[in-house]
CSV table of C-alpha atoms in Angstrom, one decimal:
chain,number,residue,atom,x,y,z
Z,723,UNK,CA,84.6,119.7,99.9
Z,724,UNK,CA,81.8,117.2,99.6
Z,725,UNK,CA,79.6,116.0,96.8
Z,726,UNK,CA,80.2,118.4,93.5
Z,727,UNK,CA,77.3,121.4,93.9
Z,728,UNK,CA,76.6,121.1,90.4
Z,729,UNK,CA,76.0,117.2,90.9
Z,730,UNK,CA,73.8,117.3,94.2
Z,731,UNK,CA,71.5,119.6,92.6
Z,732,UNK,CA,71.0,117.5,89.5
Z,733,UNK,CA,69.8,114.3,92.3
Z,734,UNK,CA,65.9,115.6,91.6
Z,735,UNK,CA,66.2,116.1,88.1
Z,736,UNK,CA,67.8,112.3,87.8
Z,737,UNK,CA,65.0,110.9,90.4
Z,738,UNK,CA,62.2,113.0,87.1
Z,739,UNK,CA,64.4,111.3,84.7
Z,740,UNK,CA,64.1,107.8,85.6
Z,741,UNK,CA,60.1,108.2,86.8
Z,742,UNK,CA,59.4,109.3,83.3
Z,743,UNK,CA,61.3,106.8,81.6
Z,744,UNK,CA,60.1,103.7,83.7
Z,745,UNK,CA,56.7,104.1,81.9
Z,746,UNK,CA,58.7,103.1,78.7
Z,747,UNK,CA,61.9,100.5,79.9
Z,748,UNK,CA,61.9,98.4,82.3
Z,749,UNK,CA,64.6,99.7,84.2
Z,750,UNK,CA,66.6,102.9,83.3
Z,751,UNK,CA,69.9,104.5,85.4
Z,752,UNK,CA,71.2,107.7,85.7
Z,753,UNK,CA,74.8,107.8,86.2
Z,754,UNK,CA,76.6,111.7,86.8
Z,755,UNK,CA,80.0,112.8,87.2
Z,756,UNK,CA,82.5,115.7,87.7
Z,757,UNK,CA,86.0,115.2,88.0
Z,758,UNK,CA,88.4,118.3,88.3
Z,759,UNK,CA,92.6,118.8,88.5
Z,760,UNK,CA,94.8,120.6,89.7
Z,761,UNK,CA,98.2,120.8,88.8
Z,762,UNK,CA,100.9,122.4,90.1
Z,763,UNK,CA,105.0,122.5,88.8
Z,764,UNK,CA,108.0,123.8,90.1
Z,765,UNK,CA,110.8,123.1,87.4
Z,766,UNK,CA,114.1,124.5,87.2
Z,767,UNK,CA,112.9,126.4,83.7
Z,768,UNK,CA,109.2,127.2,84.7
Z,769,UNK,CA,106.5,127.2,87.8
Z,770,UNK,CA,102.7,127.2,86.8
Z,771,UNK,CA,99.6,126.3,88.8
Z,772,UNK,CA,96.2,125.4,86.8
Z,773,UNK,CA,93.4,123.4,86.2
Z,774,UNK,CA,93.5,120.5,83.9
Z,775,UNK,CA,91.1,117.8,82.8
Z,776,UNK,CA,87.9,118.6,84.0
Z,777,UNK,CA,85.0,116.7,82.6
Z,778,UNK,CA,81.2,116.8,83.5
Z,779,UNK,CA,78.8,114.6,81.8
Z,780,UNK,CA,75.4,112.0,82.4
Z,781,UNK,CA,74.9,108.7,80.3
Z,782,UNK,CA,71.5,107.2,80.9
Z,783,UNK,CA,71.2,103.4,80.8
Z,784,UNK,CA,68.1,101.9,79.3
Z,785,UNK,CA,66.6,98.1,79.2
Z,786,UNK,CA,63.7,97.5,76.6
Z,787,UNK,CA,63.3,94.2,77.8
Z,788,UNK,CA,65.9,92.7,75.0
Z,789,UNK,CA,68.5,95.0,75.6
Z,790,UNK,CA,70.2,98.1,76.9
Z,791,UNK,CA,70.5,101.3,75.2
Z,792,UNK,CA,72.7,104.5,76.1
Z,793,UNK,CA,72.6,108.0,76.6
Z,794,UNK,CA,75.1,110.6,77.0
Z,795,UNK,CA,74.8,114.4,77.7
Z,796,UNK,CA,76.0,117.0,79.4
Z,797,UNK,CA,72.8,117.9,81.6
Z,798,UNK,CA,69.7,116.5,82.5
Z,799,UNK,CA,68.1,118.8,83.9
Z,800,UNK,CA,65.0,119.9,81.3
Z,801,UNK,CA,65.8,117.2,79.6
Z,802,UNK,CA,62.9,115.9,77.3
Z,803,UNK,CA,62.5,112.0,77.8
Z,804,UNK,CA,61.0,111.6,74.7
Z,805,UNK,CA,64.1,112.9,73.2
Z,806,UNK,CA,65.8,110.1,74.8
Z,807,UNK,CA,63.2,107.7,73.9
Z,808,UNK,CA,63.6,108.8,70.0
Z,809,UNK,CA,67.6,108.7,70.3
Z,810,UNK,CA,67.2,105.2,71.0
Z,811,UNK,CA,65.0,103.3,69.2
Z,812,UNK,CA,65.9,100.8,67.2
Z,813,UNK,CA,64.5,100.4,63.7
Z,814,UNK,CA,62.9,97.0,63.2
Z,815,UNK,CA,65.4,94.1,62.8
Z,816,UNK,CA,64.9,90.9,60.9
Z,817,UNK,CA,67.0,88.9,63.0
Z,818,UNK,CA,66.0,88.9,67.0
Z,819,UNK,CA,68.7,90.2,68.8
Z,820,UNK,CA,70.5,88.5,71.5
Z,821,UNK,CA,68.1,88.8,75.1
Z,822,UNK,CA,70.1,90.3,77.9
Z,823,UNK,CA,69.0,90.0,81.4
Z,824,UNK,CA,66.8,92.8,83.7
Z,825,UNK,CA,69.2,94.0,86.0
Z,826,UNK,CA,68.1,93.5,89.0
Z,827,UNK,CA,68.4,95.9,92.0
Z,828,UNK,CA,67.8,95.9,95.9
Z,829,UNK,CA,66.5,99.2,98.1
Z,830,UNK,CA,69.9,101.2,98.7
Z,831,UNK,CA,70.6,104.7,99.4
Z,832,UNK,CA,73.6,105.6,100.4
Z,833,UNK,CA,77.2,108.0,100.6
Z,834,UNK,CA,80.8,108.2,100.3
Z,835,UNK,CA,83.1,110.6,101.0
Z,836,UNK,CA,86.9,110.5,101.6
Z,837,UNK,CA,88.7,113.6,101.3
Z,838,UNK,CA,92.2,115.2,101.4
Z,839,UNK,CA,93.5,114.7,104.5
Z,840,UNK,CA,95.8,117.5,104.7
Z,841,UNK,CA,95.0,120.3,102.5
Z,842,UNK,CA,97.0,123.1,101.4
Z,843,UNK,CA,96.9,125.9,99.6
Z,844,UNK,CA,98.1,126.3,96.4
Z,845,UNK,CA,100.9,129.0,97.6
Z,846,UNK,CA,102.1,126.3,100.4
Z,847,UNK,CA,102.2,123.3,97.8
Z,848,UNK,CA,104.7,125.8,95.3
Z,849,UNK,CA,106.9,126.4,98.1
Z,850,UNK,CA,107.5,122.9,98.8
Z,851,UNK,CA,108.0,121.7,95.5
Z,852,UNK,CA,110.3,124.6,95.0
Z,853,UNK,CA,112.4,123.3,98.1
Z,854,UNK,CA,112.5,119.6,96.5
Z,855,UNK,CA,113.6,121.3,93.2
Z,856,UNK,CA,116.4,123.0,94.7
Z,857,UNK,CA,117.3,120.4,96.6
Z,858,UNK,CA,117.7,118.1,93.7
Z,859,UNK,CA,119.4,121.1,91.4
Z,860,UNK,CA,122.3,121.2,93.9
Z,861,UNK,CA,122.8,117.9,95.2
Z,862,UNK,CA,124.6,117.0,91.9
Z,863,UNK,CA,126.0,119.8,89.3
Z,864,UNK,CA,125.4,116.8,86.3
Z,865,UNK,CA,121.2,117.9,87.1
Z,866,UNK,CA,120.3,120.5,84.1
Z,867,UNK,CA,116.3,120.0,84.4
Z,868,UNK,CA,114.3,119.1,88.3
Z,869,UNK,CA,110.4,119.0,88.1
Z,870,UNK,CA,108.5,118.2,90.8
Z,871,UNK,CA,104.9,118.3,90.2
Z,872,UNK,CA,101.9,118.1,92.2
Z,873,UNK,CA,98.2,116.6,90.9
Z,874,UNK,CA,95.1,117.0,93.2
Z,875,UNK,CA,92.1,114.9,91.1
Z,876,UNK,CA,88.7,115.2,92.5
Z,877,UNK,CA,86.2,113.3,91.7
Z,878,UNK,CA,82.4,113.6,92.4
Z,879,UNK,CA,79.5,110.8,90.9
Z,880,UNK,CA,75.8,110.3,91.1
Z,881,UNK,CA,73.9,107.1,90.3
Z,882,UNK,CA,69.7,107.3,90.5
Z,883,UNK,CA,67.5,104.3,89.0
Z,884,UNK,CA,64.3,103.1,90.9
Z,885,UNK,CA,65.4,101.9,94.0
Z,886,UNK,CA,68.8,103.1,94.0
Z,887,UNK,CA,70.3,107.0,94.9
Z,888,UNK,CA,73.7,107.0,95.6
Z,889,UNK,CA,76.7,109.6,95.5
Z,890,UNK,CA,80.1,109.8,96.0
Z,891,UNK,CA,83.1,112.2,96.6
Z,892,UNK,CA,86.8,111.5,96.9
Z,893,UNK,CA,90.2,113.4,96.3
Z,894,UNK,CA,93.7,111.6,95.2
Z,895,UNK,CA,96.8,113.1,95.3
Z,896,UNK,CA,100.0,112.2,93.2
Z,897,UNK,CA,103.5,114.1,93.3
Z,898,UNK,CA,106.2,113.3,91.3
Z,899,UNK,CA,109.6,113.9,90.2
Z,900,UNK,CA,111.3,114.1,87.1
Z,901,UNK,CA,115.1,114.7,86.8
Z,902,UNK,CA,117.3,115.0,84.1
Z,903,UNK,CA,121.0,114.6,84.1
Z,904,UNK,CA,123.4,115.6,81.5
Z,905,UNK,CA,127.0,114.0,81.3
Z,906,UNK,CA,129.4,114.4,77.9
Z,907,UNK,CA,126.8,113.7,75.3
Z,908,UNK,CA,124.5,111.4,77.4
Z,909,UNK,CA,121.7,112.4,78.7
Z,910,UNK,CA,119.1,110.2,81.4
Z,911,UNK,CA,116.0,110.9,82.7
Z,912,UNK,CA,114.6,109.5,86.1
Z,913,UNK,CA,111.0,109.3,87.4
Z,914,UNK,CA,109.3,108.3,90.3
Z,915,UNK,CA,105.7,109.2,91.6
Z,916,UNK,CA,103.7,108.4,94.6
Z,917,UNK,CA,100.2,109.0,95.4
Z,918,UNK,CA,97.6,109.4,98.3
Z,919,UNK,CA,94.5,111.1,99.9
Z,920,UNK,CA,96.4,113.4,102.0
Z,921,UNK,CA,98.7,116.9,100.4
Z,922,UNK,CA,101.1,116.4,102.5
């Protein structure tokens, strides 16, 4: 999976954005992301596979020539600039505010991706947490609760201004394990997690 669909399609609208705003600030940004989870859980009371904190969103970065200004939305594309423009402004201010420096910027376009190394499928990943579970269930009779989870987080970003157009892509992966253990009255709780670009 490479750059986010929804992302790669916005690039144009962004590149609009930022022509149409120049002729206002002296430098304006568009920054775009979509991140996306999956999580998966094998535990000795329940097994479920879903999707979990996805977010999607734009914040446009403004500089009036004193200082920088944001915007935040959830889609650019036939967004009005003068909407932006009026979101921003500033009444008039009797004290000057403190001057913050142009950002300045050099020529660059370029991409990232890094991807799962090994994926799986969602049916592969459940069997193999089930087999850790059960492993930990009857290595020791004092176990009354194993969880072994799985989190895939994918993660996709644009950034457009004037002389920039970058995107990105990567995938992280984190499995853990939580295990409880009852003996008499006393009960403990022990977790440990790892985490990498590759399922397996």
């Amino acid at each position: 999976m490479a750059l986010e669909k929804f992302l790669k399609e916005r690039i144009t609208d962004a590149e609009v954005l930022v022509k149409e705003l120049r002729k206002t600030f002296a430098y304006v940004s568009v920054l775009g992301s979509v991140s996306k989870t999956k999580r998966i859980i094998s535990s000795t009371r329940m097994s479920s596979a879903d999707d979990i904190d996805d977010e999607c969103g734009f914040v446009i970065r403004m500089f009036d020539g004193s200082h920088y200004s944001e915007y935040s939305t959830d889609e650019i594309r036939g967004l009005d600039p003068e909407q932006v423009i009026a979101s921003v402004r500033l009444p008039e201010m009797k004290q000057p505010f403190v001057k913050a420096p142009l950002l300045e910027e050099e020529e660059l376009v370029q991409s990232f991706v890094r991807e799962d190394e090994h994926p799986m499928s969602d049916e592969a990943i459940m069997e193999q947490l089930k087999a850790i579970r059960t492993y930990c269930e009857q290595k020791d009779a004092r176990i009354i609760n194993a969880q072994a989870t799985y989190r895939k987080r994918s993660v996709s970003k644009i950034f457009v201004s004037e002389k920039k157009v970058l995107d990105q892509h990567y995938e992280w992966i984190n499995a853990m394990l939580l295990l409880s253990a009852r003996e008499g009255e006393v009960i403990q709780q022990h977790y440990t997690v790892e985490g990498e670009a590759d399922s397996r």
